[in-house]
Coordinates of C-alpha atoms in Angstrom, one line a residue:
Chain L
M1 CA -68.3 7.7 219.0
A2 CA -66.8 10.3 216.4
V3 CA -63.8 12.0 217.5
M4 CA -62.5 15.4 215.8
S5 CA -59.3 17.2 215.7
R6 CA -57.9 19.3 218.4
N7 CA -55.3 16.1 219.6
L8 CA -58.2 14.7 220.9
P9 CA -58.5 11.4 221.7
A10 CA -56.3 11.6 224.9
L11 CA -55.6 9.2 227.2
I12 CA -55.5 11.3 231.1
P13 CA -55.0 10.5 234.6
M14 CA -58.0 10.1 236.5
A15 CA -58.8 10.3 240.4
I16 CA -61.8 9.3 242.2
S17 CA -62.4 12.3 245.1
V18 CA -63.6 11.1 248.4
R19 CA -66.9 12.7 250.2
H20 CA -64.7 15.9 252.0
V21 CA -65.1 19.1 253.0
H22 CA -62.6 22.1 252.8
L23 CA -62.2 25.0 255.6
T24 CA -62.4 28.4 256.6
Q25 CA -59.8 29.0 259.3
A26 CA -62.4 30.2 261.0
T27 CA -64.6 26.7 260.9
I28 CA -61.5 25.5 261.9
D29 CA -60.2 27.1 264.8
R30 CA -64.5 26.1 266.5
L31 CA -64.2 22.7 265.2
F32 CA -60.9 22.0 266.9
G33 CA -59.6 24.4 269.6
S34 CA -58.2 28.4 268.1
G35 CA -55.8 28.8 266.3
H36 CA -55.5 25.1 265.0
V37 CA -52.6 24.0 262.5
L38 CA -53.9 21.0 260.3
H39 CA -51.3 18.2 260.2
V40 CA -50.8 17.1 256.7
H41 CA -51.3 13.3 256.5
A42 CA -51.2 12.8 252.7
P43 CA -50.4 15.6 249.2
L44 CA -52.9 15.0 246.4
S45 CA -51.8 14.5 242.3
Q46 CA -52.9 18.8 242.7
P47 CA -49.8 21.1 243.7
G48 CA -50.2 22.4 247.2
Q49 CA -53.5 20.3 248.3
Y50 CA -52.6 18.0 250.5
A51 CA -55.3 15.1 252.9
A52 CA -55.2 16.5 256.7
E53 CA -54.6 14.2 259.2
E54 CA -58.2 15.4 260.7
T55 CA -61.9 14.5 260.1
V56 CA -65.3 16.1 261.0
T57 CA -68.5 13.9 261.2
L58 CA -71.5 15.2 259.1
V59 CA -74.7 15.6 261.1
G60 CA -77.9 15.7 258.7
P61 CA -80.9 14.9 258.9
R62 CA -81.6 11.3 258.7
A63 CA -77.9 10.4 259.8
R64 CA -74.4 11.5 260.0
L65 CA -71.1 10.4 259.2
S66 CA -68.4 10.1 260.8
H67 CA -64.2 10.3 259.4
V68 CA -65.3 13.2 256.5
R69 CA -61.8 14.1 255.9
I70 CA -60.0 17.3 255.3
V71 CA -58.8 18.7 252.3
G72 CA -56.0 21.6 253.1
P73 CA -54.9 23.9 253.1
P74 CA -57.9 26.6 254.3
R75 CA -60.1 28.3 252.6
S76 CA -61.9 31.1 252.2
A77 CA -65.4 29.4 252.2
D78 CA -66.2 26.5 254.2
Q79 CA -67.1 23.8 251.4
V80 CA -68.6 20.2 251.8
E81 CA -68.5 17.8 248.4
L82 CA -71.0 14.9 248.9
S83 CA -72.0 12.4 245.9
Q84 CA -75.7 11.3 245.5
T85 CA -75.5 8.5 247.3
D86 CA -73.7 9.9 250.7
E87 CA -76.9 13.3 250.1
M88 CA -79.1 10.7 250.0
E89 CA -78.2 9.0 253.5
L90 CA -77.7 12.2 255.5
G91 CA -80.4 13.6 254.4
I92 CA -79.9 16.4 251.9
A93 CA -80.5 17.3 248.5
A94 CA -76.9 19.4 247.2
P95 CA -76.8 20.4 243.6
V96 CA -74.7 19.4 240.7
R97 CA -71.9 22.6 240.6
E98 CA -68.2 24.3 240.4
S99 CA -65.9 24.2 243.1
G100 CA -66.6 27.5 244.6
D101 CA -69.7 28.2 243.2
L102 CA -72.0 27.9 246.4
A103 CA -75.1 30.6 246.1
Q104 CA -78.2 28.5 246.7
T105 CA -76.2 25.5 248.5
P106 CA -77.6 23.9 251.3
G107 CA -75.8 23.9 254.5
I108 CA -75.0 21.3 257.2
T109 CA -73.6 20.8 260.5
L110 CA -70.5 19.8 261.7
E111 CA -69.0 18.1 264.4
G112 CA -64.5 18.0 265.8
P113 CA -63.4 16.7 268.9
K114 CA -63.5 21.0 270.2
G115 CA -67.1 21.5 269.2
R116 CA -69.7 22.1 265.9
A117 CA -70.3 24.5 263.1
T118 CA -73.2 24.9 261.1
I119 CA -73.2 26.5 257.8
E120 CA -75.6 28.3 256.2
H121 CA -74.6 26.9 252.5
G122 CA -71.8 25.6 251.1
V123 CA -72.3 21.3 250.6
I124 CA -73.0 20.7 247.2
C125 CA -71.8 17.3 244.6
A126 CA -69.0 18.2 242.6
L127 CA -69.4 18.8 238.3
R128 CA -66.8 15.9 237.0
H129 CA -63.9 18.3 235.8
I130 CA -60.0 18.0 234.5
H131 CA -57.1 20.3 236.3
M132 CA -55.1 21.2 233.5
S133 CA -52.5 23.7 233.1
P134 CA -52.1 26.4 230.8
V135 CA -49.8 23.7 228.8
D136 CA -51.8 21.1 229.3
A137 CA -54.9 23.3 227.6
D138 CA -52.4 23.8 224.4
V139 CA -51.8 21.1 223.6
L140 CA -55.1 19.8 223.6
G141 CA -57.0 22.5 222.2
L142 CA -59.4 23.5 225.0
K143 CA -60.3 26.1 226.3
D144 CA -61.1 27.4 230.2
K145 CA -64.6 25.8 231.2
E146 CA -65.7 24.4 227.9
R147 CA -67.6 21.0 228.4
V148 CA -65.7 17.7 227.6
A149 CA -66.5 14.0 227.4
V150 CA -64.1 10.8 228.6
A151 CA -64.7 7.5 227.2
V152 CA -63.7 4.7 229.7
T153 CA -64.3 1.4 228.7
S154 CA -63.3 -0.8 231.8
R155 CA -65.1 -4.3 232.3
D156 CA -68.8 -4.7 232.4
R157 CA -68.9 -1.2 233.0
R158 CA -68.2 0.5 230.0
L159 CA -69.5 4.7 229.5
I160 CA -68.8 7.7 228.1
F161 CA -69.3 10.8 230.5
G162 CA -70.9 13.9 228.8
D163 CA -70.5 17.5 230.6
V164 CA -67.0 17.2 231.8
I165 CA -65.7 20.7 232.6
V166 CA -62.1 21.9 231.9
R167 CA -60.6 24.3 234.7
V168 CA -57.4 25.0 233.3
S169 CA -55.0 26.8 235.8
A170 CA -51.1 27.4 236.0
D171 CA -52.2 25.3 239.8
Y172 CA -53.8 22.5 238.5
R173 CA -52.2 19.2 237.5
L174 CA -53.7 16.8 234.2
E175 CA -55.9 14.9 236.5
L176 CA -59.5 14.5 235.8
H177 CA -62.2 13.5 238.3
L178 CA -64.9 12.1 239.4
D179 CA -67.3 11.3 242.7
T180 CA -67.1 7.7 243.8
D181 CA -70.7 7.5 242.0
E182 CA -68.8 8.3 239.0
G183 CA -66.1 6.6 239.6
N184 CA -68.4 3.0 240.5
A185 CA -70.7 3.6 237.7
A186 CA -67.7 3.2 235.1
G187 CA -66.2 0.6 236.8
L188 CA -62.9 3.2 237.7
H189 CA -60.6 2.9 240.6
S190 CA -57.9 6.2 241.2
G191 CA -54.6 6.2 238.9
E192 CA -56.5 4.5 236.1
E193 CA -56.3 6.5 233.0
V194 CA -59.7 7.5 230.6
L195 CA -60.3 9.2 227.2
L196 CA -60.8 12.3 226.8
A197 CA -62.4 12.9 223.5
E198 CA -64.3 15.8 222.0
I199 CA -67.9 15.9 222.6
S200 CA -70.3 13.5 221.0
S201 CA -73.8 15.5 219.2
S202 CA -75.7 12.7 222.0
L203 CA -73.9 15.1 224.7
G204 CA -73.8 18.3 223.5
R205 CA -77.3 18.7 223.1
S206 CA -79.2 20.8 225.5
S207 CA -80.0 18.9 229.2
G208 CA -83.4 18.8 230.1
Chain S
M1 CA -73.2 9.3 219.1
A2 CA -74.1 6.7 215.4
V3 CA -77.6 4.8 215.6
M4 CA -78.2 2.8 213.3
S5 CA -81.6 1.1 212.4
R6 CA -83.3 -1.7 214.3
N7 CA -85.6 0.6 215.3
L8 CA -83.6 2.4 218.0
P9 CA -83.3 4.9 219.2
A10 CA -86.4 4.7 221.6
L11 CA -87.3 5.8 224.7
I12 CA -87.8 3.8 227.6
P13 CA -88.1 3.3 231.1
M14 CA -85.5 3.3 233.8
A15 CA -85.8 2.7 237.4
I16 CA -82.9 2.6 240.0
S17 CA -82.3 -0.3 242.3
V18 CA -81.4 0.7 246.2
R19 CA -79.7 -2.7 248.0
H20 CA -81.9 -5.6 247.7
V21 CA -81.4 -9.0 249.1
H22 CA -83.3 -11.7 247.3
L23 CA -84.1 -15.1 249.7
T24 CA -85.0 -19.0 249.6
Q25 CA -87.9 -19.8 252.5
A26 CA -85.0 -21.2 253.9
T27 CA -83.3 -18.4 254.8
I28 CA -86.3 -16.2 255.2
D29 CA -87.4 -19.3 258.1
R30 CA -83.7 -18.4 260.2
L31 CA -84.0 -14.4 259.5
F32 CA -88.1 -14.3 260.3
G33 CA -88.8 -17.9 262.5
S34 CA -90.2 -20.9 260.7
G35 CA -92.9 -21.2 258.3
H36 CA -92.8 -17.1 257.5
V37 CA -95.3 -15.5 255.1
L38 CA -93.4 -12.5 253.4
H39 CA -96.5 -9.7 253.9
V40 CA -96.0 -7.2 250.8
H41 CA -95.2 -3.5 251.0
A42 CA -95.3 -2.8 247.6
P43 CA -95.3 -4.5 244.2
L44 CA -92.5 -3.6 242.1
S45 CA -92.9 -3.0 238.3
Q46 CA -91.9 -6.3 237.0
P47 CA -94.9 -8.0 237.1
G48 CA -95.9 -10.7 240.8
Q49 CA -91.9 -9.2 242.4
Y50 CA -92.7 -7.0 245.0
A51 CA -91.2 -5.0 247.8
A52 CA -92.0 -6.8 250.9
E53 CA -92.7 -5.3 254.6
E54 CA -89.5 -7.6 256.2
T55 CA -86.0 -5.9 255.9
V56 CA -82.9 -7.6 257.2
T57 CA -78.8 -6.6 258.2
L58 CA -76.3 -6.9 255.9
V59 CA -72.9 -7.7 258.6
G60 CA -69.7 -7.2 257.1
P61 CA -66.2 -7.2 257.9
R62 CA -66.0 -3.2 258.0
A63 CA -69.7 -2.0 258.8
R64 CA -73.0 -3.6 259.1
L65 CA -76.4 -1.8 257.0
S66 CA -79.4 -2.2 258.4
H67 CA -83.0 -2.0 256.7
V68 CA -82.2 -3.2 253.4
R69 CA -85.0 -4.0 251.7
I70 CA -85.7 -8.3 250.4
V71 CA -87.5 -8.7 247.7
G72 CA -90.0 -11.2 246.9
P73 CA -91.3 -13.4 246.2
P74 CA -88.9 -16.3 247.5
R75 CA -86.1 -17.7 245.1
S76 CA -84.3 -20.8 244.9
A77 CA -80.6 -19.0 245.6
D78 CA -79.6 -15.9 247.7
Q79 CA -78.7 -13.2 246.4
V80 CA -77.5 -9.7 247.9
E81 CA -77.6 -6.8 245.2
L82 CA -75.5 -4.1 246.5
S83 CA -74.2 -1.5 244.7
Q84 CA -70.0 -0.4 245.0
T85 CA -70.9 2.2 247.4
D86 CA -72.7 0.4 249.5
E87 CA -69.8 -2.9 248.7
M88 CA -66.7 -0.3 250.7
E89 CA -69.2 0.7 253.0
L90 CA -69.3 -3.0 254.3
G91 CA -65.6 -3.9 253.1
I92 CA -66.9 -6.0 250.5
A93 CA -65.7 -6.9 246.8
A94 CA -68.6 -8.4 244.8
P95 CA -68.4 -8.8 240.7
V96 CA -71.0 -7.3 238.6
R97 CA -72.5 -10.1 237.1
E98 CA -76.1 -10.5 235.6
S99 CA -78.4 -11.6 238.1
G100 CA -78.4 -15.7 238.7
D101 CA -74.8 -15.9 238.3
L102 CA -73.5 -16.1 241.9
A103 CA -70.7 -18.7 241.0
Q104 CA -67.2 -17.8 242.7
T105 CA -68.7 -14.4 244.4
P106 CA -68.3 -13.6 248.3
G107 CA -71.2 -14.5 250.9
I108 CA -72.5 -11.9 253.8
T109 CA -73.9 -12.5 256.4
L110 CA -77.7 -11.1 257.1
E111 CA -79.4 -10.3 260.3
G112 CA -83.5 -10.5 261.4
P113 CA -85.2 -10.7 264.0
K114 CA -85.2 -14.1 264.6
G115 CA -82.0 -15.4 264.0
R116 CA -78.8 -14.9 261.7
A117 CA -77.4 -17.1 258.5
T118 CA -74.6 -16.5 257.0
I119 CA -74.1 -17.5 253.5
E120 CA -71.6 -18.9 251.6
H121 CA -72.0 -16.7 247.9
G122 CA -74.3 -14.6 246.5
V123 CA -73.7 -10.5 246.8
I124 CA -73.1 -9.4 243.7
C125 CA -73.3 -5.9 242.2
A126 CA -75.8 -6.0 239.2
L127 CA -74.5 -5.4 235.4
R128 CA -77.2 -2.9 234.3
H129 CA -79.7 -4.3 232.2
I130 CA -83.0 -3.9 230.3
H131 CA -86.6 -6.4 230.9
M132 CA -88.4 -6.6 228.5
S133 CA -90.8 -8.9 226.9
P134 CA -90.3 -10.9 223.8
V135 CA -93.0 -8.4 221.7
D136 CA -90.8 -5.7 223.1
A137 CA -87.5 -7.2 222.0
D138 CA -89.1 -8.1 218.2
V139 CA -90.0 -4.1 218.0
L140 CA -86.4 -2.9 218.7
G141 CA -85.1 -5.6 217.2
L142 CA -83.1 -6.7 219.9
K143 CA -81.9 -10.7 221.3
D144 CA -81.3 -12.1 224.8
K145 CA -77.8 -11.2 226.3
E146 CA -77.1 -8.4 223.3
R147 CA -75.6 -5.4 224.6
V148 CA -77.3 -2.1 224.5
A149 CA -75.5 1.6 225.0
V150 CA -78.1 4.1 226.9
A151 CA -78.1 7.6 226.3
V152 CA -79.6 9.9 229.6
T153 CA -80.4 13.7 229.4
S154 CA -80.2 14.8 232.7
R155 CA -78.8 18.2 233.5
D156 CA -75.0 18.1 234.6
R157 CA -74.8 14.7 234.5
R158 CA -75.2 13.7 230.3
L159 CA -73.9 9.8 229.7
I160 CA -74.1 7.0 227.6
F161 CA -73.7 4.0 229.0
G162 CA -72.3 1.0 227.4
D163 CA -72.3 -2.3 228.7
V164 CA -76.1 -2.9 229.2
I165 CA -77.3 -6.5 228.9
V166 CA -81.3 -6.9 227.0
R167 CA -83.0 -9.8 228.9
V168 CA -86.4 -11.3 227.6
S169 CA -88.7 -12.7 228.3
A170 CA -92.6 -12.7 228.2
D171 CA -92.4 -12.0 233.0
Y172 CA -90.9 -8.8 232.5
R173 CA -91.8 -5.5 231.1
L174 CA -90.3 -3.3 229.6
E175 CA -87.6 -1.2 232.4
L176 CA -84.2 0.0 232.6
H177 CA -82.5 -1.2 235.1
L178 CA -79.3 0.9 237.4
D179 CA -77.9 0.9 241.1
T180 CA -78.2 3.7 243.0
D181 CA -74.0 4.4 241.9
E182 CA -75.3 4.7 238.5
G183 CA -78.3 6.2 238.7
N184 CA -77.1 9.3 240.7
A185 CA -74.0 9.2 238.4
A186 CA -75.7 9.9 235.4
G187 CA -78.5 12.4 237.0
L188 CA -81.6 10.2 236.8
H189 CA -84.1 9.3 239.3
S190 CA -86.5 6.5 239.0
G191 CA -89.6 6.7 236.2
E192 CA -87.9 9.2 234.1
E193 CA -87.0 7.7 230.1
V194 CA -83.7 7.4 228.6
L195 CA -82.8 6.7 225.0
L196 CA -81.7 3.2 224.5
A197 CA -79.8 3.7 220.9
E198 CA -77.4 1.2 218.9
I199 CA -73.9 0.4 221.0
S200 CA -71.7 2.2 219.5
S201 CA -68.5 2.2 218.3
S202 CA -66.3 3.2 221.4
L203 CA -68.4 1.3 224.0
G204 CA -68.3 -1.8 221.7
R205 CA -64.3 -2.6 221.5
S206 CA -62.9 -4.9 223.8
S207 CA -63.3 -3.6 227.7
G208 CA -60.1 -4.1 229.0

């Protein structure tokens, strides 16, 4: 694959996101009781983010998925991030979307120990993305919202992901985020490194 | 992506294989009763192969997966084909392997309406592959066991799969087979076409 300048290719860290939910305090109140404060189970790689001790059950038309982790802190909108395998199991068809882009996405019912909440929208399959700081973006020569390609050289499952969107913020640490389907298709495990490259002509064509 | 001669790139049909099992008649006897004959639910694209009406339950250390389809006709060895998502759910770590390459693979317990059977090995995650006839192979300029790349231009999940193995037999019909993780990572649905290409330099490097 032809790679141009801009300090690419570059090896970058990668993490696989298992299905999880971001919740508003109002939804946390309904599922866990009024004024409930999430407990930190483990800090995540992105500064300030953590896996909470609390989990919820997702109730879809076809099945239930229990022990789904809440990622804290609370947010201004409820968001449920699933793999397409999860969607198939639950019986929900959610689009591939950037985090926060929740217009015209399906809803779902969540269950906690103290109650249920049905959200009208907010279920997405996350668009694969790279978090980076403005300094990282400068060094790599990339801009926020740009799409790049990432090459993976795992045993028997080598591939090149296109449509990897760059997200730049002072709150971010350099890391590629894939969902479980994507990680598995590439034979990757969290903590491994991948090769960030210039998008190739094949992967740069308009989608269909 | 640089593409060389050999009548490539070429558009080819694609199908996504959901988890399924191939069973010996002896295992069918144990699960469904002595002398049980599988019933055809639907013919599959590969000549002579069919989804049976019969399903089994897979019993792993961590969970059970029910309604797992048997693919007939019976074979000379039991083989369970899972996605890595399925493996994670069941609590089994099976390698990426070609069909039939079952040495040093894990076993599993299967349940049917008339009994249980525990197989000592046979659980694999299928290596992505293209079935083709000798005539197709001649036209495309490819050989059995050769590894090629396949490009997918789906909306928001474009990618290039490396490590796609070519399998040539007079019994085969031209078709790429992916598992559900791979299909989802590429935003594909069964019946869509993909672009078979010469393997690129990035995807041709030795794996690590």
